[in-house]
Coordinates of C-alpha atoms in Angstrom, one line a residue:
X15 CA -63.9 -16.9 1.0
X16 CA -61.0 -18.0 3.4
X17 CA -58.7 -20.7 2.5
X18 CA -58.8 -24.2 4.4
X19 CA -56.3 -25.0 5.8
X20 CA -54.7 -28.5 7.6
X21 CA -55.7 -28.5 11.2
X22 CA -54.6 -32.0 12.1
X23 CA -51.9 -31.5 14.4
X24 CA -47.9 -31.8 14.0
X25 CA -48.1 -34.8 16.9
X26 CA -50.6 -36.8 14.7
X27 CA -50.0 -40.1 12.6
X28 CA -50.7 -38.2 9.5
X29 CA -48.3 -35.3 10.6
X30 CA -45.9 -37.8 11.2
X31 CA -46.4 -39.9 8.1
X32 CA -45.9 -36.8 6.2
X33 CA -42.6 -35.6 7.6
X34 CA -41.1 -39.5 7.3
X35 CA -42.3 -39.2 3.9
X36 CA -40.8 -35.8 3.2
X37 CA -37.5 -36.4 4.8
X38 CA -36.6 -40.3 2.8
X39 CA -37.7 -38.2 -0.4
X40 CA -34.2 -37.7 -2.1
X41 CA -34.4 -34.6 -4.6
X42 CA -33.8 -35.7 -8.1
X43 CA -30.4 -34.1 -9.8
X44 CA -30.8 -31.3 -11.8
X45 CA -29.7 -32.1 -15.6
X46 CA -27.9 -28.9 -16.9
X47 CA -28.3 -28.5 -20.6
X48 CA -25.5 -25.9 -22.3
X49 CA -26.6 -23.0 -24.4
X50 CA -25.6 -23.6 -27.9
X51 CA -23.8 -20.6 -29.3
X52 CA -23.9 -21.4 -33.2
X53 CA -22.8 -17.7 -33.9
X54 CA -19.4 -18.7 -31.8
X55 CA -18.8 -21.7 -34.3
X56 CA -19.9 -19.5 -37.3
X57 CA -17.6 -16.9 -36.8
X58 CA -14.6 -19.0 -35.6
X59 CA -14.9 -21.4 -38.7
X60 CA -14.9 -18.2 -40.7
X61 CA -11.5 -16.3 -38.6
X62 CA -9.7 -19.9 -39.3
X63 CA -10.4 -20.1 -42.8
X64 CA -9.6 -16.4 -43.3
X65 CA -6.1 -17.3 -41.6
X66 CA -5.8 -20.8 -43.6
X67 CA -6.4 -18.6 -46.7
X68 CA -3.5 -16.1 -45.7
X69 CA -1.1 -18.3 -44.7
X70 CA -1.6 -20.4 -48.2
X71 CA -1.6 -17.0 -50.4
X72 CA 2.0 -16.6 -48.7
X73 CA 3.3 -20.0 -49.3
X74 CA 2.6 -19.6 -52.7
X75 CA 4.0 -16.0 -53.1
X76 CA 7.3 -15.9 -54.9
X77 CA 9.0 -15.6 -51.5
X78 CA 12.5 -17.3 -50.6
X79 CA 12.0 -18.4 -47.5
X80 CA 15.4 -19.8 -47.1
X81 CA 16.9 -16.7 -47.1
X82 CA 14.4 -15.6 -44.4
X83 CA 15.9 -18.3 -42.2
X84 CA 19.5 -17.9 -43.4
X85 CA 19.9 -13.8 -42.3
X86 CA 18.1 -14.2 -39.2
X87 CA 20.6 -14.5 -37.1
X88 CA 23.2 -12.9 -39.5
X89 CA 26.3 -10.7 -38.0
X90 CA 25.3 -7.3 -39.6
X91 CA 21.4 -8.0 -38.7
X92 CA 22.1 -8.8 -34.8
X93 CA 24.4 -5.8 -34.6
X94 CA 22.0 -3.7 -36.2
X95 CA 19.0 -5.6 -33.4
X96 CA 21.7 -4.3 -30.6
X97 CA 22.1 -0.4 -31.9
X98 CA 18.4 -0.5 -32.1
X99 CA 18.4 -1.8 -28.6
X100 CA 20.7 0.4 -27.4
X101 CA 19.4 3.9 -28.8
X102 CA 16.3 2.6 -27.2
X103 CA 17.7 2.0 -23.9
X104 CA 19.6 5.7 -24.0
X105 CA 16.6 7.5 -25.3
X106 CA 14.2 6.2 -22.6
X107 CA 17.0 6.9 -20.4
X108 CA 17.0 11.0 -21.2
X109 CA 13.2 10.9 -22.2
X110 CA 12.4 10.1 -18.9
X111 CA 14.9 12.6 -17.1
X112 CA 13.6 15.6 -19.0
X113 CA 10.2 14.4 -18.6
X114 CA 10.3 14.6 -14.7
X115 CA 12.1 18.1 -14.7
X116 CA 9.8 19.1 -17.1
X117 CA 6.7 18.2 -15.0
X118 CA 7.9 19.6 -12.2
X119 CA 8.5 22.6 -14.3
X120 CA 5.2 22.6 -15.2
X121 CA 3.4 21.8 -12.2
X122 CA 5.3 25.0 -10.5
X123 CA 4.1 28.5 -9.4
X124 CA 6.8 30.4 -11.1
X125 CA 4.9 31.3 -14.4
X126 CA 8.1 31.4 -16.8
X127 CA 9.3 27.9 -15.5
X128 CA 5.6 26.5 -16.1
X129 CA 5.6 28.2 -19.4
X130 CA 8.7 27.3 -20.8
X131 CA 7.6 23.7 -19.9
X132 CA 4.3 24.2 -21.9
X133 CA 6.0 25.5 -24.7
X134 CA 8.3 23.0 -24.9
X135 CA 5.3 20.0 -24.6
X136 CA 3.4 21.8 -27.0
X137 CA 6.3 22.0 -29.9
X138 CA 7.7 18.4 -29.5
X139 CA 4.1 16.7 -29.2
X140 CA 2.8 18.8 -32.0
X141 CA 5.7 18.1 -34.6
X142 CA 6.8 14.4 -35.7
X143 CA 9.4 12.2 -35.1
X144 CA 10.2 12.1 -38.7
X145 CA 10.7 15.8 -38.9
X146 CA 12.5 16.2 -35.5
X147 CA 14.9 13.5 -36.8
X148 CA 15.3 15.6 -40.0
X149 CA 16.0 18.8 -38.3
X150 CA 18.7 17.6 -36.3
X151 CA 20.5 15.8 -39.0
X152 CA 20.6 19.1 -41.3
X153 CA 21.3 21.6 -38.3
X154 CA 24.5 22.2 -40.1
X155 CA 22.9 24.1 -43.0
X156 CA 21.8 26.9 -40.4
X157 CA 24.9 26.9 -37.6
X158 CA 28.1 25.7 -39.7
X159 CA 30.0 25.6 -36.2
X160 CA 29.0 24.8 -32.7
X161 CA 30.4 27.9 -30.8
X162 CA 30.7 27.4 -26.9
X163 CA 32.8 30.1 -25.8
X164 CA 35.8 29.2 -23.8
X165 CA 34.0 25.7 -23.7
X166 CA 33.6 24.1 -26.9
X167 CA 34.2 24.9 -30.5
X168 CA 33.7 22.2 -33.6
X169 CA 32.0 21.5 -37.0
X170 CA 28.2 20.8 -37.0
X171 CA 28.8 18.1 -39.3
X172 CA 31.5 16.4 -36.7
X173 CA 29.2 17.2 -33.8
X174 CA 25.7 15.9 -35.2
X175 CA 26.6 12.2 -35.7
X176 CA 24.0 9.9 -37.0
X177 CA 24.2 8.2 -33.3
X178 CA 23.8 12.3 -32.4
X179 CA 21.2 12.8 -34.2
X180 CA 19.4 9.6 -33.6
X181 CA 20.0 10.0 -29.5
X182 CA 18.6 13.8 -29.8
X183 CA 15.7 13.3 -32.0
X184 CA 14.1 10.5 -29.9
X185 CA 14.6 11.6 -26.2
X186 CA 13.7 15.2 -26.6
X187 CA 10.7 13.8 -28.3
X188 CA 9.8 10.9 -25.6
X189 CA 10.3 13.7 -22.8
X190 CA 7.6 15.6 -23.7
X191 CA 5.1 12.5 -23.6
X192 CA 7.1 11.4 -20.3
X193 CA 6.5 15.2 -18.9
X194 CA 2.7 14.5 -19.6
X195 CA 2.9 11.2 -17.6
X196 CA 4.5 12.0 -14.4
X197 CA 2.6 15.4 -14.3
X198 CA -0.3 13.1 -14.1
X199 CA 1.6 10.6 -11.6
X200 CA 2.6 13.6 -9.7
X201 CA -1.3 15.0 -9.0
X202 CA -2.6 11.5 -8.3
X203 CA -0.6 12.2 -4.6
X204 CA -3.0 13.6 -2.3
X205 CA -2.1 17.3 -1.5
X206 CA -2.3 16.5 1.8
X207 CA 0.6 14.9 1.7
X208 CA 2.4 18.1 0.3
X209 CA 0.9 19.8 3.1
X210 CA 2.1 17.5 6.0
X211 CA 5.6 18.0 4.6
X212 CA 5.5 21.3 4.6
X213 CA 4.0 21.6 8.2
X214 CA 7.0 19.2 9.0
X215 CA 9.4 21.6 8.0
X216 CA 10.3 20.0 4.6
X217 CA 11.1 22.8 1.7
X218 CA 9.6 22.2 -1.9
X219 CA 12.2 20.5 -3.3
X220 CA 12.6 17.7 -1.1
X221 CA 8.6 17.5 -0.4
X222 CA 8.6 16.5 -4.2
X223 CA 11.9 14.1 -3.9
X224 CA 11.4 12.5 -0.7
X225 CA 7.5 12.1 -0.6
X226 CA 5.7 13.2 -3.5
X227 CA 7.6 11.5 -6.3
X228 CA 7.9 7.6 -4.5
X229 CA 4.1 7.7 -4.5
X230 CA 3.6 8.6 -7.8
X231 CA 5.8 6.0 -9.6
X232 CA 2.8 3.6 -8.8
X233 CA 1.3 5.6 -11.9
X234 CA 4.1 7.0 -13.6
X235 CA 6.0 3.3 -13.7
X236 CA 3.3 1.1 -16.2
X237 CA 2.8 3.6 -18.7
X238 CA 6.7 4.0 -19.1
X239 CA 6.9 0.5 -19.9
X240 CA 4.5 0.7 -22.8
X241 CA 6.1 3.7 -24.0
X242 CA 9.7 2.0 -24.3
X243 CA 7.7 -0.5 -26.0
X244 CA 7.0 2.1 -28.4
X245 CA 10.3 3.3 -28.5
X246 CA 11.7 -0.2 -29.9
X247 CA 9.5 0.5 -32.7
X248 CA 10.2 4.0 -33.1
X249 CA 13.4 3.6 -33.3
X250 CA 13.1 2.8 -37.2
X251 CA 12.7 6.2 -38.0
X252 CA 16.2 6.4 -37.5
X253 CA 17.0 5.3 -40.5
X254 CA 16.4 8.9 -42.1
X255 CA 19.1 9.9 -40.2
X256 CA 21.6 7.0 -41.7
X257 CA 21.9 5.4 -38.4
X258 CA 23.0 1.8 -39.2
X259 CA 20.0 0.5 -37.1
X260 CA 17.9 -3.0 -37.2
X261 CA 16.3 -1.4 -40.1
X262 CA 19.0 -0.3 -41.9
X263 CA 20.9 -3.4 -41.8
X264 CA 18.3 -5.6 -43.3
X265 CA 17.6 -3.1 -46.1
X266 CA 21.2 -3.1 -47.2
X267 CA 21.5 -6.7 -46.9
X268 CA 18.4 -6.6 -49.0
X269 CA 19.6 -4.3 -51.6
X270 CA 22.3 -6.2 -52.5
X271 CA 20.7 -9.5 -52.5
X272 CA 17.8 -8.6 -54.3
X273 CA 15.6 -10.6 -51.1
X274 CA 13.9 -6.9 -50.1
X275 CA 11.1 -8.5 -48.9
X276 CA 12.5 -11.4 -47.2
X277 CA 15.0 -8.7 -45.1
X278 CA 11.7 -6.8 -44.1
X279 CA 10.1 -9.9 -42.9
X280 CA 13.6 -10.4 -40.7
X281 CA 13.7 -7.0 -39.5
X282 CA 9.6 -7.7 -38.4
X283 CA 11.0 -10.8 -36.7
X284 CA 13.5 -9.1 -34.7
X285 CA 10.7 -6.2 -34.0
X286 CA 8.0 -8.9 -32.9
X287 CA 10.5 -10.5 -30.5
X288 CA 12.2 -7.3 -28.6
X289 CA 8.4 -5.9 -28.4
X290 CA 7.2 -9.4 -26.7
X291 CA 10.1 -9.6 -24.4
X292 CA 10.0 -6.5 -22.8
X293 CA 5.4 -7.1 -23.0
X294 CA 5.8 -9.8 -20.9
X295 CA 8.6 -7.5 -18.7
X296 CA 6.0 -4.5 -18.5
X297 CA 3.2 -7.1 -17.6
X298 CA 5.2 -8.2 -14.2
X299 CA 5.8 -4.7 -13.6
X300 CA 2.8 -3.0 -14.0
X301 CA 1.4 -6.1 -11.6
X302 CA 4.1 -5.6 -9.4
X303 CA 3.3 -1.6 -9.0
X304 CA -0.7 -2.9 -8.8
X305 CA -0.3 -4.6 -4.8
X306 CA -1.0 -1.0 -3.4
X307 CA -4.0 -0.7 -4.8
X308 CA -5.8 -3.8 -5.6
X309 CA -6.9 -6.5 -3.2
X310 CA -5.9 -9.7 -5.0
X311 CA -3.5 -9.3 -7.6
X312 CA -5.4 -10.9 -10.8
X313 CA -4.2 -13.9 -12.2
X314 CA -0.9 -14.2 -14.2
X315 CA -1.3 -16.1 -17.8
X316 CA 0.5 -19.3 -16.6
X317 CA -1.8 -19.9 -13.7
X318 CA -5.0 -18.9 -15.3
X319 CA -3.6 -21.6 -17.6
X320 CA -3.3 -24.0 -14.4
X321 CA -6.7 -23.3 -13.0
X322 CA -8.4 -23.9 -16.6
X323 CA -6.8 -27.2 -16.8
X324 CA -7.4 -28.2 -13.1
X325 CA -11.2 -26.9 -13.9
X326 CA -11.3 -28.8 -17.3
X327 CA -9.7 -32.3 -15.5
X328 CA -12.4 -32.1 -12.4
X329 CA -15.3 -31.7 -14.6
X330 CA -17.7 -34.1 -13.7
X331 CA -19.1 -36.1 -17.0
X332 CA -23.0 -36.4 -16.0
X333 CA -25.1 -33.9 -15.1
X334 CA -24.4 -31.0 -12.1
X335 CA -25.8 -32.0 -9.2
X336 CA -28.4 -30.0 -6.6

């Protein structure tokens, strides 16, 4: 059985009655009805209360808030906030030398220089902080004097300051984690970029300083960041080492003023506020380091903030038309 179809033809009345008819038709708007999530409401109802319930158990904790308030911004506590900051700063500083000789080290074809480097990622990375800290501050009890001939010659205990110990502990640590991240920055570099150098005449040496090693802070850069983010934090260990650090600070004001938990909860303060600062500073950077190899650069917090409020005042308040 065929199918009938309309032979009058397009020149007709009824052709063109149809078309006049079809074209003055307007098509109707298309009403757009949201999903309702009820789950979304659920659970948010549920995180608020949870966090209405926390912040009411602490207001009614026997907590002097006052004295939260009061030693915030005391002397001892913002010197202790800047030798926290500054054994930081120095730590990174060495951490991240050591951690590009030892990844060159690594990465080498001498088998005693790549070894050595192995050996040394392998102790630090496999031991912790604590213990590294430790080690260092009792060094005395195994080498009474430091014995440099014809260079240097003095007591452990004179040599192996707390700021000595502090400094020591943390770099040598951080370098081995910094050695694992620009070995990684360093093979993301296509070889034939080595291989062009060489071809050009360029020895090893200045292969990996002149081309190798600009490329690969694209990688090697971001990571850093979050790792001196970690630092700030780490930095508390020092406190094994009697290093009069952020931490330190607050617990003696704390022991003396019997407010031990108020002090901690100003030492978090100080904590929360050096780790956002230098976020938001590792956030530009790691976008900054991201315009070689993404398109568009994504959106920064403030202006997707602009474009949900420009997107929130132009939304129409009927339906969304065809």
């Amino acid at each position: 059985m065929t199918d009938k179809f309309d032979k009058t033809p397009p020149g007709s009345p009824a052709g063109q009655v149809s078309v006049s008819k079809a074209a003055t038709t307007a098509p109707e708007n298309i009403k757009a009805i949201p999903v309702r999530h009820v789950g979304r409401w659920i659970s948010g109802v549920v995180v608020i209360g949870l966090l209405v319930a926390l912040v009411y158990a602490f207001s009614q904790g026997n907590i002097q808030w006052h004295a939260v308030g009061d030693k915030l911004f005391d002397g001892t506590v913002v010197a202790g906030a800047g030798r926290t900051l500054l054994i930081s700063v120095l730590a990174m500083i060495l951490g991240v030398i050591l951690g590009v000789v030892l990844a060159v080290m690594r990465l080498s074809k001498n088998p005693v220089t790549s070894w050595v480097a192995w050996l040394y990622i392998w102790f630090f990375r496999g031991t912790p902080v604590y213990v590294q800290l430790l080690l260092w501050f009792n060094l005395a009890l195994i080498f009474p004097v430091l014995n440099i001939p014809f260079i240097y010659k003095d007591e452990m205990t004179d040599v192996m300051t707390p700021f000595m110990c502090a400094l020591l502990g943390l770099a040598l640590n951080e370098a081995a984690y910094m050695a694992e991240i620009c070995r990684a920055g360093i093979q993301s570099v296509d070889e034939g970029q080595t291989e062009a150098s060489h071809a050009l005449g360029m020895t090893q040496a200045k292969t990996m300083r002149r081309v190798v090693l600009p490329q690969a802070l694209r990688v090697i850069i971001p990571p850093t960041g979050n790792e001196f983010i970690n630092m700030l934090k780490t930095s508390s260990l020092v406190y094994a080492v009697t290093y009069n650090e952020l931490l330190r600070s607050t617990s003696q004001i704390g022991s003396t003023s019997y407010a031990v938990m108020e002090m901690l909860f100003v030492a978090s303060i100080w904590y929360i506020v050096m780790t956002s600062v230098f976020s938001v500073g590792q956030y530009y950077l790691e976008r900054r380091y991201a315009r070689g190899s993404l398109r568009s650069l994504p959106l920064t917090p403030w202006q997707r903030v602009k474009v949900n409020l420009a997107a929130f005042s132009n939304r129409p308040s009927g339906g969304v038309s065809a």
